[in-house]
Amino acid sequence: AQSVTQLDSQVPVFEEAPVELRCNYSSSVSVYLFWYVQYPNQGLQLLLKYLSGSTLVESINGFEAEFNKSQTSFHLRKPSVHISDTAEYFCAVTRTGGGNKLTFGTGTQLKVEL
Amino acid sequence: DVKVTQSSRYLVKRTGEKVFLECVQDMDHENMFWYRQDPGLGLRLIYFSYDVKMKEKGDIPEGYSVSREKKERFSLILESASTNQTSMYLCASHVSGTPNTEAFFGQGTRLTVV
């Protein structure tokens, strides 16, 4: 079985400041890693994913996440946030070996303030 | 544009009522999922379906059942609604056998049981 831990339930940050949202996972098998974002009153949408290869992955809107196998982490970062980044962010994992069941973390609410 | 559509954004039901939540996807996906989203608990899997008429329990199936009579439609049924089932319900769909690809989510149904 897999599990995902997002230790920070809320992260307030001022606009243009950097931010890091933490994600740690536990699994006895190899996994794919995802970050999903949920904007207010909307469903979830994929932000970025790590499958293999380069441990640093990027999204089109400036977020990046780094896979660290030894620390079993997949932290999400952005060097300069915008008001429009206010949302809830979910880290998720799924087994590489088949089946599409995602295991989600508890989410981190990012609130960007002026 | 791909779509997962949930029939209601908001529902208010009385305790003991039988409640149907409907989800339709237009992507010809084999896999469909129902999640429940609660503050501080993230997304928890209720049921999923790998194909028509096939279903499997997720992590919190108690008090729920599902129906998948057609590929594009996956219904969640609350047999006898209770106040502890007040929550946000999210439907998702996914291409079969591709855990490295994106899951698509509906906008959610916020159910209140009074």
Coordinates of C-alpha atoms in Angstrom, one line a residue:
Chain A
A1 CA 0.0 0.0 0.0
Q2 CA 1.0 3.6 -0.5
S3 CA 0.6 6.6 1.6
V4 CA 1.2 10.3 1.1
T5 CA 1.9 12.9 3.8
Q6 CA 1.5 16.6 3.3
L7 CA 2.5 18.1 6.6
D8 CA 1.4 21.7 5.9
S9 CA -2.4 22.1 5.8
Q10 CA -2.1 25.8 5.1
V11 CA 0.6 28.0 3.7
P12 CA 0.1 31.8 3.6
V13 CA 2.6 33.7 1.5
F14 CA 2.9 37.2 0.0
E15 CA 2.7 37.8 -3.7
E16 CA 6.1 37.5 -5.5
A17 CA 7.6 35.5 -2.6
P18 CA 8.9 31.9 -3.1
V19 CA 7.0 29.0 -1.8
E20 CA 7.6 25.3 -1.1
L21 CA 4.8 22.8 -0.5
R22 CA 6.1 19.6 1.1
C23 CA 5.1 16.0 0.1
N24 CA 6.5 12.8 1.4
Y25 CA 5.3 9.3 0.4
S26 CA 5.7 5.8 1.5
S27 CA 5.5 2.7 -0.8
S28 CA 6.9 -0.8 -1.0
V29 CA 6.7 -0.7 -4.8
S30 CA 7.8 1.8 -7.4
V31 CA 5.4 4.7 -7.9
Y32 CA 4.6 7.6 -10.2
L33 CA 4.2 10.9 -8.4
F34 CA 1.8 13.7 -9.2
W35 CA 0.7 17.2 -8.0
Y36 CA -2.9 18.2 -8.7
V37 CA -4.3 21.6 -8.1
Q38 CA -7.8 22.6 -7.2
Y39 CA -8.8 26.2 -7.8
P40 CA -11.8 27.5 -5.8
N41 CA -15.1 25.8 -6.7
Q42 CA -13.5 23.6 -9.3
G43 CA -12.4 20.0 -9.7
L44 CA -8.8 18.9 -9.6
Q45 CA -6.4 19.3 -12.5
L46 CA -3.0 17.9 -13.1
L47 CA -0.2 20.3 -12.4
L48 CA 2.9 18.1 -13.0
K49 CA 4.1 14.6 -12.7
Y50 CA 7.3 12.5 -12.2
L51 CA 7.5 9.3 -14.1
S52 CA 11.2 8.6 -14.6
G53 CA 14.4 10.3 -15.8
S54 CA 15.2 13.8 -14.7
T55 CA 14.3 14.3 -11.1
L56 CA 13.2 17.9 -11.6
V57 CA 9.9 18.4 -13.4
E58 CA 8.2 21.6 -14.4
S59 CA 4.8 22.9 -15.1
I60 CA 3.8 25.5 -17.7
N61 CA 2.9 28.1 -15.0
G62 CA 6.3 28.2 -13.2
F63 CA 5.9 25.4 -10.6
E64 CA 8.6 22.7 -10.3
A65 CA 8.9 19.6 -8.2
E66 CA 11.9 17.5 -7.4
F67 CA 11.8 13.8 -6.8
N68 CA 14.2 12.7 -4.1
K69 CA 14.2 8.9 -3.8
S70 CA 16.4 8.7 -0.7
Q71 CA 14.1 11.1 1.2
T72 CA 11.0 9.8 -0.5
S73 CA 9.9 13.3 -1.2
F74 CA 8.3 15.2 -4.0
H75 CA 8.2 18.9 -2.9
L76 CA 6.6 21.5 -5.0
R77 CA 8.2 24.9 -5.4
K78 CA 7.7 28.2 -7.1
P79 CA 10.2 31.0 -7.0
S80 CA 7.6 33.8 -7.2
V81 CA 3.9 33.3 -6.6
H82 CA 1.0 35.2 -7.9
I83 CA -2.5 35.9 -6.5
S84 CA -3.9 33.5 -9.1
D85 CA -1.9 30.6 -7.5
T86 CA -4.3 30.6 -4.5
A87 CA -5.6 27.1 -4.5
E88 CA -5.5 23.7 -2.8
Y89 CA -2.6 21.5 -3.9
F90 CA -2.7 17.7 -3.6
C91 CA 0.2 15.4 -3.9
A92 CA -0.6 11.9 -5.2
V93 CA 1.0 8.6 -6.0
T94 CA 0.1 5.5 -8.0
R95 CA 1.8 2.2 -8.5
T96 CA 3.8 1.9 -11.7
G97 CA 2.8 -1.7 -12.1
G98 CA -0.8 -1.2 -13.3
G99 CA -4.1 0.0 -12.1
N100 CA -5.0 3.7 -12.0
K101 CA -5.8 4.1 -8.3
L102 CA -4.4 7.3 -7.0
T103 CA -3.6 7.8 -3.3
F104 CA -3.8 11.4 -2.3
G105 CA -2.3 13.4 0.5
T106 CA -4.5 15.6 2.7
G107 CA -3.9 18.7 0.7
T108 CA -2.1 22.1 1.3
Q109 CA -4.1 25.3 1.0
L110 CA -1.9 27.9 -0.6
K111 CA -3.1 31.5 0.1
V112 CA -1.3 34.2 -1.7
E113 CA -1.8 37.7 -0.2
L114 CA -1.0 41.1 -1.5
Chain B
D1 CA -12.0 19.6 -24.7
V2 CA -12.3 16.6 -22.5
K3 CA -15.0 16.6 -19.9
V4 CA -16.2 14.9 -16.8
T5 CA -19.6 16.2 -15.9
Q6 CA -21.3 15.8 -12.6
S7 CA -25.1 16.3 -12.7
S8 CA -25.4 18.6 -9.7
R9 CA -23.1 21.2 -8.1
Y10 CA -25.1 21.4 -4.9
L11 CA -27.6 19.0 -3.3
V12 CA -29.5 19.2 -0.1
K13 CA -31.1 15.9 1.0
R14 CA -32.9 14.7 4.1
T15 CA -31.6 12.0 6.4
G16 CA -32.8 8.6 5.3
E17 CA -33.3 9.6 1.6
K18 CA -31.8 7.5 -1.2
V19 CA -29.5 9.8 -3.1
F20 CA -28.1 9.4 -6.6
L21 CA -25.0 11.3 -7.8
E22 CA -24.4 11.1 -11.5
C23 CA -21.2 11.4 -13.5
V24 CA -20.7 11.3 -17.2
Q25 CA -17.4 11.4 -19.2
D26 CA -17.0 11.9 -22.9
M27 CA -13.5 10.5 -23.3
D28 CA -14.4 6.8 -23.7
H29 CA -12.4 6.0 -20.6
E30 CA -12.7 2.6 -19.1
N31 CA -11.8 3.6 -15.5
M32 CA -14.0 5.8 -13.4
F33 CA -13.7 6.7 -9.8
W34 CA -15.7 8.3 -6.9
Y35 CA -13.9 10.2 -4.3
R36 CA -15.0 12.0 -1.2
Q37 CA -13.2 15.2 -0.2
D38 CA -13.3 16.5 3.4
P39 CA -11.2 19.2 5.0
G40 CA -8.0 17.8 6.5
L41 CA -8.6 14.4 5.1
G42 CA -7.9 15.0 1.4
L43 CA -9.5 12.8 -1.2
R44 CA -10.6 9.3 -0.2
L45 CA -11.6 6.7 -2.7
I46 CA -15.1 5.3 -2.3
Y47 CA -15.6 3.0 -5.3
F48 CA -14.0 2.6 -8.7
S49 CA -15.0 0.8 -11.9
Y50 CA -12.6 -0.7 -14.4
D51 CA -15.3 -1.3 -17.0
V52 CA -19.0 -1.5 -17.6
K53 CA -20.7 -3.5 -14.8
M54 CA -17.4 -3.9 -13.0
K55 CA -16.8 -2.3 -9.7
E56 CA -14.5 -2.5 -6.7
K57 CA -14.6 -1.1 -3.3
G58 CA -12.2 1.7 -2.4
D59 CA -11.1 2.8 1.0
I60 CA -14.4 4.0 2.4
P61 CA -17.3 2.1 0.7
E62 CA -19.6 1.8 3.7
G63 CA -22.9 3.4 3.2
Y64 CA -22.4 3.7 -0.6
S65 CA -23.0 1.7 -3.7
V66 CA -22.3 2.3 -7.4
S67 CA -23.7 1.5 -10.8
R68 CA -22.0 1.4 -14.2
E69 CA -24.5 0.3 -16.8
K70 CA -22.9 2.3 -19.6
K71 CA -19.2 3.1 -20.2
E72 CA -19.7 6.8 -20.0
R73 CA -21.8 6.9 -16.8
F74 CA -20.9 6.1 -13.3
S75 CA -23.4 6.7 -10.5
L76 CA -22.8 6.9 -6.8
I77 CA -25.7 5.8 -4.6
L78 CA -26.3 6.7 -0.9
E79 CA -28.7 4.0 0.1
S80 CA -29.9 5.9 3.2
A81 CA -28.3 9.3 3.5
S82 CA -26.9 10.3 6.9
T83 CA -25.5 13.6 8.2
N84 CA -21.9 12.2 8.2
Q85 CA -22.1 11.8 4.5
T86 CA -22.3 15.6 4.1
S87 CA -19.2 16.2 1.9
M88 CA -17.8 17.2 -1.5
Y89 CA -18.0 14.3 -3.9
L90 CA -15.6 14.1 -6.9
C91 CA -15.9 11.9 -9.9
A92 CA -12.8 11.1 -12.1
S93 CA -12.1 9.1 -15.2
H94 CA -8.9 7.6 -16.5
V95 CA -7.6 5.7 -19.5
S96 CA -7.2 2.0 -18.6
G97 CA -3.7 0.6 -18.0
T98 CA -2.0 4.0 -18.1
P99 CA -1.1 4.9 -14.5
N100 CA 1.4 7.5 -15.8
T101 CA -1.3 9.6 -17.4
E102 CA -3.7 12.2 -16.1
A103 CA -6.9 11.5 -14.3
F104 CA -9.7 13.9 -15.3
F105 CA -12.0 15.2 -12.6
G106 CA -15.5 16.7 -12.5
Q107 CA -16.3 19.9 -10.7
G108 CA -17.7 18.1 -7.7
T109 CA -21.0 17.8 -6.0
R110 CA -21.4 19.4 -2.6
L111 CA -23.9 17.3 -0.7
T112 CA -25.5 18.4 2.5
V113 CA -27.6 16.0 4.4
V114 CA -29.9 17.5 6.9

